[in-house]
Coordinates of C-alpha atoms in Angstrom, one line a residue:
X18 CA 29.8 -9.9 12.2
X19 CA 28.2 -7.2 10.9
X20 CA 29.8 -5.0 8.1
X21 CA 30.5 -1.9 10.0
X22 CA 29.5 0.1 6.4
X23 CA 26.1 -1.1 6.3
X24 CA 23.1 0.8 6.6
X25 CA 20.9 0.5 9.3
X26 CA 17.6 2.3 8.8
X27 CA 14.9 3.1 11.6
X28 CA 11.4 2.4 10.3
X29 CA 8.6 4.0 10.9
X30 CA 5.0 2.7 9.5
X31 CA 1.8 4.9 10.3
X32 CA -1.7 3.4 9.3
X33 CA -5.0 3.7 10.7
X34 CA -4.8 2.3 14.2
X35 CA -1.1 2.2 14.8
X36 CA 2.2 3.2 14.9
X37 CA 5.2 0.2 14.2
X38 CA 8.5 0.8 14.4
X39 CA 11.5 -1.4 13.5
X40 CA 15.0 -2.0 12.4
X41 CA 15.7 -2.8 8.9
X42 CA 19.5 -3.6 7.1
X43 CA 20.7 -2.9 3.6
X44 CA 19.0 -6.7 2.1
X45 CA 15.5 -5.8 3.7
X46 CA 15.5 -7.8 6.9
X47 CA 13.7 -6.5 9.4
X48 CA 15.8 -6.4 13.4
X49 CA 13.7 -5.7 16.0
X50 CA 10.4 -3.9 15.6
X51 CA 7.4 -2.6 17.7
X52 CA 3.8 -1.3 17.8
X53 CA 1.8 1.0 19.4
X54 CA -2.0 1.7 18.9
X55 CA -3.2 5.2 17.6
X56 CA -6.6 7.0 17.4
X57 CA -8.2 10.2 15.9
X58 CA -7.4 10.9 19.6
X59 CA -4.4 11.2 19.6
X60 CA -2.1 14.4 20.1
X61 CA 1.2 15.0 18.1
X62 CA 3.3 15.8 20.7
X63 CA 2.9 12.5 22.9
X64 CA 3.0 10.5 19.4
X65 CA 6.5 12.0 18.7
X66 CA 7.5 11.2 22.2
X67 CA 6.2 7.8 21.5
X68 CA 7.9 7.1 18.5
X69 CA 11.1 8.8 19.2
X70 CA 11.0 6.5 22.2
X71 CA 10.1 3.1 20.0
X72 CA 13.0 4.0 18.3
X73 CA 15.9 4.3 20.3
X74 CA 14.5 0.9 22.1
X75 CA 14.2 -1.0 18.8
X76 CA 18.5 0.8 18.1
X77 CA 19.0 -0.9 21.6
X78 CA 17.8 -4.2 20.9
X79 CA 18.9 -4.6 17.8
X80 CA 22.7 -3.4 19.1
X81 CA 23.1 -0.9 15.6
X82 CA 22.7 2.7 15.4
X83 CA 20.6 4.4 13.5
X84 CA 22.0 5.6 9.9
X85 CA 18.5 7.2 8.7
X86 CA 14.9 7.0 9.1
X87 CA 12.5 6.0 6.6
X88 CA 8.7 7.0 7.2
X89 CA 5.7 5.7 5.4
X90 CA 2.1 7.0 6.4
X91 CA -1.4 6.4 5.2
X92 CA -2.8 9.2 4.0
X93 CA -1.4 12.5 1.8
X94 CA 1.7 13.9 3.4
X95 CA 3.7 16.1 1.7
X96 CA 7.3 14.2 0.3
X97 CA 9.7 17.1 0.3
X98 CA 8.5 19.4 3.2
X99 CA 7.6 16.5 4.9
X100 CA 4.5 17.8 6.5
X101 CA 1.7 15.5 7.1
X102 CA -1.5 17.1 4.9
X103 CA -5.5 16.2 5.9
X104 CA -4.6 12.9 7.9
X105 CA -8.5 12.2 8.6
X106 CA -7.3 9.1 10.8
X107 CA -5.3 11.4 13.0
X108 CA -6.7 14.9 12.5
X109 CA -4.4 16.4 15.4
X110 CA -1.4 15.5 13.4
X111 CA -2.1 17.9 10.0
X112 CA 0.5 20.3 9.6
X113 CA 2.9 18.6 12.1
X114 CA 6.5 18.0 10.9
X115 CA 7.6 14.5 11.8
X116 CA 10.4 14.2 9.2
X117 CA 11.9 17.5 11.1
X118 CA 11.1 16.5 14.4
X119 CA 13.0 13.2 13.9
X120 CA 15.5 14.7 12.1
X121 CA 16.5 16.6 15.0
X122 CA 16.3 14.0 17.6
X123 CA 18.5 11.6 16.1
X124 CA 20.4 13.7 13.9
X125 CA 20.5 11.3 11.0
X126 CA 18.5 12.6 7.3
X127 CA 14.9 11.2 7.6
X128 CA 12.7 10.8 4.3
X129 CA 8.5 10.3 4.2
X130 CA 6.2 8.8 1.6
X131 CA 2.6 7.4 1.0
X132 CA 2.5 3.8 2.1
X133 CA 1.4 3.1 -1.2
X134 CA 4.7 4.4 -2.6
X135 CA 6.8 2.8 0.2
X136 CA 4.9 -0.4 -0.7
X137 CA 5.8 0.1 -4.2
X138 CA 9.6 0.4 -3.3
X139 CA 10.1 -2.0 -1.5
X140 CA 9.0 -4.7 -4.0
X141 CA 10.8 -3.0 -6.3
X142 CA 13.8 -3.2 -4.5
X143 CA 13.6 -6.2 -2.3
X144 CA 10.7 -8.1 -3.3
X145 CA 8.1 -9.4 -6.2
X146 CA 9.1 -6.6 -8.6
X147 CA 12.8 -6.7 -8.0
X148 CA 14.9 -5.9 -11.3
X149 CA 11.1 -4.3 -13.0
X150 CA 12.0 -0.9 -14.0
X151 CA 8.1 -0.5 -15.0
X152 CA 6.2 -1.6 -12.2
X153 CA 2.5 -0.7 -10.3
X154 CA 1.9 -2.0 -6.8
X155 CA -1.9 -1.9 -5.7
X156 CA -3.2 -3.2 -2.7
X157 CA -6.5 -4.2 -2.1
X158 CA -7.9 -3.9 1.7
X159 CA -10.5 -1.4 3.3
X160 CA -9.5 0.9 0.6
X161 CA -7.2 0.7 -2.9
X162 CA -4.2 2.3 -2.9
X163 CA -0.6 1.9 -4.4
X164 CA 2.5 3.5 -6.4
X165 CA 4.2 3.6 -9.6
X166 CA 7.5 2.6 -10.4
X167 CA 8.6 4.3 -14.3
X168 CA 12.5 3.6 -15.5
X169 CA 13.4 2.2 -12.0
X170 CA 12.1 5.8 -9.9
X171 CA 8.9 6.5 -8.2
X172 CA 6.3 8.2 -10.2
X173 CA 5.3 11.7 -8.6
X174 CA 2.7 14.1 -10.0
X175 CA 2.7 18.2 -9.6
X176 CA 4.4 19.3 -6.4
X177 CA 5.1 15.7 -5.5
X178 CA 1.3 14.9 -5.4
X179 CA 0.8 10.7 -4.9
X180 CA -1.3 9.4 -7.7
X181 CA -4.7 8.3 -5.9
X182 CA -4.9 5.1 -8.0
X183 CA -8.2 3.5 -6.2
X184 CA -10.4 6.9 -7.2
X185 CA -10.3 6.4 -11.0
X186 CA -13.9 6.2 -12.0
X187 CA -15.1 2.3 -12.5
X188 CA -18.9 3.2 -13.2
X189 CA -20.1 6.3 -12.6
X190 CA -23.9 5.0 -11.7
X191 CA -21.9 3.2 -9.1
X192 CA -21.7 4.2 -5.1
X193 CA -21.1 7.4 -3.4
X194 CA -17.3 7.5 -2.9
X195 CA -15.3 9.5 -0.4
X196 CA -13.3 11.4 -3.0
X197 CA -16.7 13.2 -4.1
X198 CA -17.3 11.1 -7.4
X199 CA -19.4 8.0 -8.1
X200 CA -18.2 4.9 -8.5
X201 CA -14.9 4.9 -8.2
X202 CA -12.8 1.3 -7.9
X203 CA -12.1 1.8 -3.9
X204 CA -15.9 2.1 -3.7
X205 CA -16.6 -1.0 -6.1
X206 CA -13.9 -3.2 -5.4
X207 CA -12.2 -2.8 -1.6
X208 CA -13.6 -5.2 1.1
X209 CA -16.1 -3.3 2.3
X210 CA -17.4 -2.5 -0.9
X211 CA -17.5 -6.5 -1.2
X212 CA -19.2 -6.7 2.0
X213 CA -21.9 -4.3 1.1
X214 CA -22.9 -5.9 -2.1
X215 CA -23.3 -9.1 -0.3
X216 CA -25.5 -7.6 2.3
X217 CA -27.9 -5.6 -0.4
X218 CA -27.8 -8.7 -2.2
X219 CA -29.2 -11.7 -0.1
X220 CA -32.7 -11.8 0.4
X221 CA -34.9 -10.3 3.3
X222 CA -34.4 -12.1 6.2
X223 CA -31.7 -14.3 4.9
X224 CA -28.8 -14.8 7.6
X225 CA -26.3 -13.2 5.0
X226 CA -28.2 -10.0 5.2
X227 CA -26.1 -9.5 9.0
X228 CA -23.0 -7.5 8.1
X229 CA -20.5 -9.9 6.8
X230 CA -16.4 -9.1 6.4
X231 CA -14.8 -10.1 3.0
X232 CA -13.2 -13.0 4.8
X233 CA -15.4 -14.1 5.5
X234 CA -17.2 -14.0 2.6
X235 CA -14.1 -15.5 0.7
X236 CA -14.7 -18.3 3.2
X237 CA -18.0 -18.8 1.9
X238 CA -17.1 -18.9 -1.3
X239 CA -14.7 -21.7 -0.6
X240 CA -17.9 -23.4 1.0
X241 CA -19.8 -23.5 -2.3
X242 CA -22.3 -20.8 -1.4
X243 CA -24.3 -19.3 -4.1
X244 CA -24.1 -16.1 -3.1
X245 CA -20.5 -15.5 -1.7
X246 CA -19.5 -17.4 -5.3
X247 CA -21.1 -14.5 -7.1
X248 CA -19.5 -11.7 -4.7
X249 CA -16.4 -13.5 -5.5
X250 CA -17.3 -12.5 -9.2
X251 CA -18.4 -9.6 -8.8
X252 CA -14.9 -8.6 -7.3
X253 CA -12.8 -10.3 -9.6
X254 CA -14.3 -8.3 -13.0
X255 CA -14.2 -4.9 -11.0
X256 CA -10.7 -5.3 -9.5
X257 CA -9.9 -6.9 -13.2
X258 CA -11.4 -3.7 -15.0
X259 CA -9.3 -1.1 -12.3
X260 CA -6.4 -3.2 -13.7
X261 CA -6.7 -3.3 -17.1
X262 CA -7.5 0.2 -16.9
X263 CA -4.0 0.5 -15.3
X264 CA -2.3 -1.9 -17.9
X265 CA -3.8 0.5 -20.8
X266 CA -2.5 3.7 -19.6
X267 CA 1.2 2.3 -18.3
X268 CA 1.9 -1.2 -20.4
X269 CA 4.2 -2.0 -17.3
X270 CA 6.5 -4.9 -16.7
X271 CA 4.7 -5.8 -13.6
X272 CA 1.6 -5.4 -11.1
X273 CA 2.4 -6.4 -7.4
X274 CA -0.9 -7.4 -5.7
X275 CA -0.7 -6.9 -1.9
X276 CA -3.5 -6.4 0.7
X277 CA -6.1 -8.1 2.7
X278 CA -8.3 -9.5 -0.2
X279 CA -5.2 -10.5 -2.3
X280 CA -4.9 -13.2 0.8
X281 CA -7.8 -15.1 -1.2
X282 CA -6.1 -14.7 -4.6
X283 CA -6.9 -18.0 -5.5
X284 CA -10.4 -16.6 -5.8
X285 CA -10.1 -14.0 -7.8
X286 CA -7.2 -14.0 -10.2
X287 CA -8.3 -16.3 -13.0
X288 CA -11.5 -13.6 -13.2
X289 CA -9.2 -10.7 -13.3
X290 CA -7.1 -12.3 -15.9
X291 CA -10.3 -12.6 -17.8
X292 CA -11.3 -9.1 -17.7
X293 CA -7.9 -7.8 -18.4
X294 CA -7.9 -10.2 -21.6
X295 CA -10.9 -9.0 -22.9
X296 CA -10.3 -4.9 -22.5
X297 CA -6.1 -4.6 -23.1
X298 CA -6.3 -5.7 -26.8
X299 CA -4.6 -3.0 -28.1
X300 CA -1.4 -3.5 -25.8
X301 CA 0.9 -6.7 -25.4
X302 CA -0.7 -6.9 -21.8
X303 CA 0.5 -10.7 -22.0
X304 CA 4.1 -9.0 -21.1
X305 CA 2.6 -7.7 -18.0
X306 CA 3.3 -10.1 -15.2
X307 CA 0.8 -10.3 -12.6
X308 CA 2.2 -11.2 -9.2
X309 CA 1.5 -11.3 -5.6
X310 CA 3.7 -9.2 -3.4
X311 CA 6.1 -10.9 -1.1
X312 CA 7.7 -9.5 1.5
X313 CA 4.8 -10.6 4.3
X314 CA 3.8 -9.2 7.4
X315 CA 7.0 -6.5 7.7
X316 CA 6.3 -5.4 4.2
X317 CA 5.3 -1.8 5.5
X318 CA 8.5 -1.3 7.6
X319 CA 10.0 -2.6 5.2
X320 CA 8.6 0.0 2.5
X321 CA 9.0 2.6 5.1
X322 CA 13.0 1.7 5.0
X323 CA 13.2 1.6 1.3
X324 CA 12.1 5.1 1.5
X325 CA 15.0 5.9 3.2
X326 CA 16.8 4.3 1.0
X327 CA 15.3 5.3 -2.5
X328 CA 15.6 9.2 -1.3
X329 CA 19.1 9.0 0.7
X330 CA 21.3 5.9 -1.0
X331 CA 23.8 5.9 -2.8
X332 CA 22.5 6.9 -6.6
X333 CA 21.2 3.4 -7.6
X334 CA 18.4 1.7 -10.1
X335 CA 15.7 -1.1 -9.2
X336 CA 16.3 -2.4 -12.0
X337 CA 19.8 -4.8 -12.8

């Protein structure tokens, strides 16, 4: 029997390719949930339809109505107007209100963030960084993104602005990034990056010059091939260097690793450890625990409810 006081939170996670939805209660646990796929395609006005719709089903499964919705998107949307900004994954969507929109569907307060911040809140909350009131969460995937927990709250720049953690400058000799700047971690250390060195780098007509993923380079690597083993490397000390960089400037309690390539870990964390060894002298960087996120495959409805929760709660601290 369910506590007819607790929360239950509709969900809503937009990335690149699609929409989920799901139920989520006050301990994290996700109900029911769904998906739909999206494209640069797509219109607003059918995707409100759509998720309005994914919603109320998900309520009806899960037999709980809806006390709030919590919304985390890829890409810059504004927190407190609640507008979505230059969404280049679904360009017919910028300017559109879906915080209002839902708000005045279901009648319940609704609340959006980055998924890197929702990420970021929900293993602070219910997950890896639980009771860390200093904590960073990065993930690691086609891109690097992430948020910053400071005294228990998420970290907001001017106006709100989400700190782009993934476009501090690595090595400015480095790649074209596209942010504008050279060399920036996203375009040194996220898969494809990964996969791109390994391509340049095996010899003319070697098979490893055909357009490998950075699973499957990982894979490799697990083989025993030369090549992969040095990609490997390679990703370690740059990934190690966009975290030290992070430990210098924030000396927090914790860094939650999340994301496609953080699957591999195994791989890369004794090299990252290195690198962070070598360049965080001048802070106790040994406090900083270094941790892989744990909240699995419902980790980004599971964000996108903590948003809810982190805006909309009760007035309460992640952090005992």
């Amino acid at each position: 029997m369910r506590d007819p006081g607790e929360k239950m939170i509709g969900a809503v996670d937009i990335g690149g390719t699609k929409v989920a939805v799901g139920i989520v209660d006050d301990q994290g646990k996700v109900l029911s949930s769904s998906e739909s796929p999206t494209g640069p395609d797509s219109e607003y006005a059918p995707g409100l339809d759509m998720i309005a719709t994914m919603l109320k089903d998900a309520a009806g499964r899960g037999g709980v109505e809806l006390s709030g919705i919590g919304i985390g998107s890829t890409g810059p949307v504004d927190p407190f107007s609640g507008a979505f900004g230059e969404v280049d994954f679904l360009p017919k969507w910028r300017g559109e209100n879906l915080v209002k929109d839902l708000a005045r569907i279901f009648g319940v307060s609704v609340a959006i963030e980055n998924d890197g911040d929702a990420g970021a809140l929900a293993e602070a909350g219910w997950g890896a960084g639980k009771n860390k009131g200093r904590l960073i969460f990065v993930t690691i995937g086609t891109g690097i993104g992430g948020g910053i927990i400071l005294d228990g709250r998420l970290y907001r720049g001017v106006e709100g602005a989400h700190p782009e953690v993934g476009h501090q400058v690595i090595d400015p000799t480095g790649p074209l990034c596209s942010c504008g700047f050279h060399g920036c971690w996203e375009s040194l250390a996220a898969g494809p990056a990964m996969a791109a060195w390994m391509e340049s780098a095996a010899p003319g007509g070697d098979p490893r010059r055909e357009p490998l993923t950075a699973k499957q380079i990982c894979q490799l690597a697990m083989q025993g091939n030369e090549l992969a083993v040095l990609a490997v490397g390679r990703e370690a000390r740059y990934l190690g260097l966009g975290l030290a960089n992070l430990i210098n400037l924030f000396t927090p309690d914790a860094i939650v690793l999340s994301g496609s390539i953080m699957r591999s870990s195994d791989l890369f964390l004794q090299g990252i450890r290195e690198t962070i060894r070598r360049g965080c002298r001048f802070v106790p960087f040994e406090k900083t625990e270094l941790v892989l996120a744990s909240l699995g495959d419902d980790a980004n409805l599971i964000g996108a409810a903590r948003v809810w929760h982190h805006r909309f709660g009760e007035v309460e601290q992640l952090v005992s």
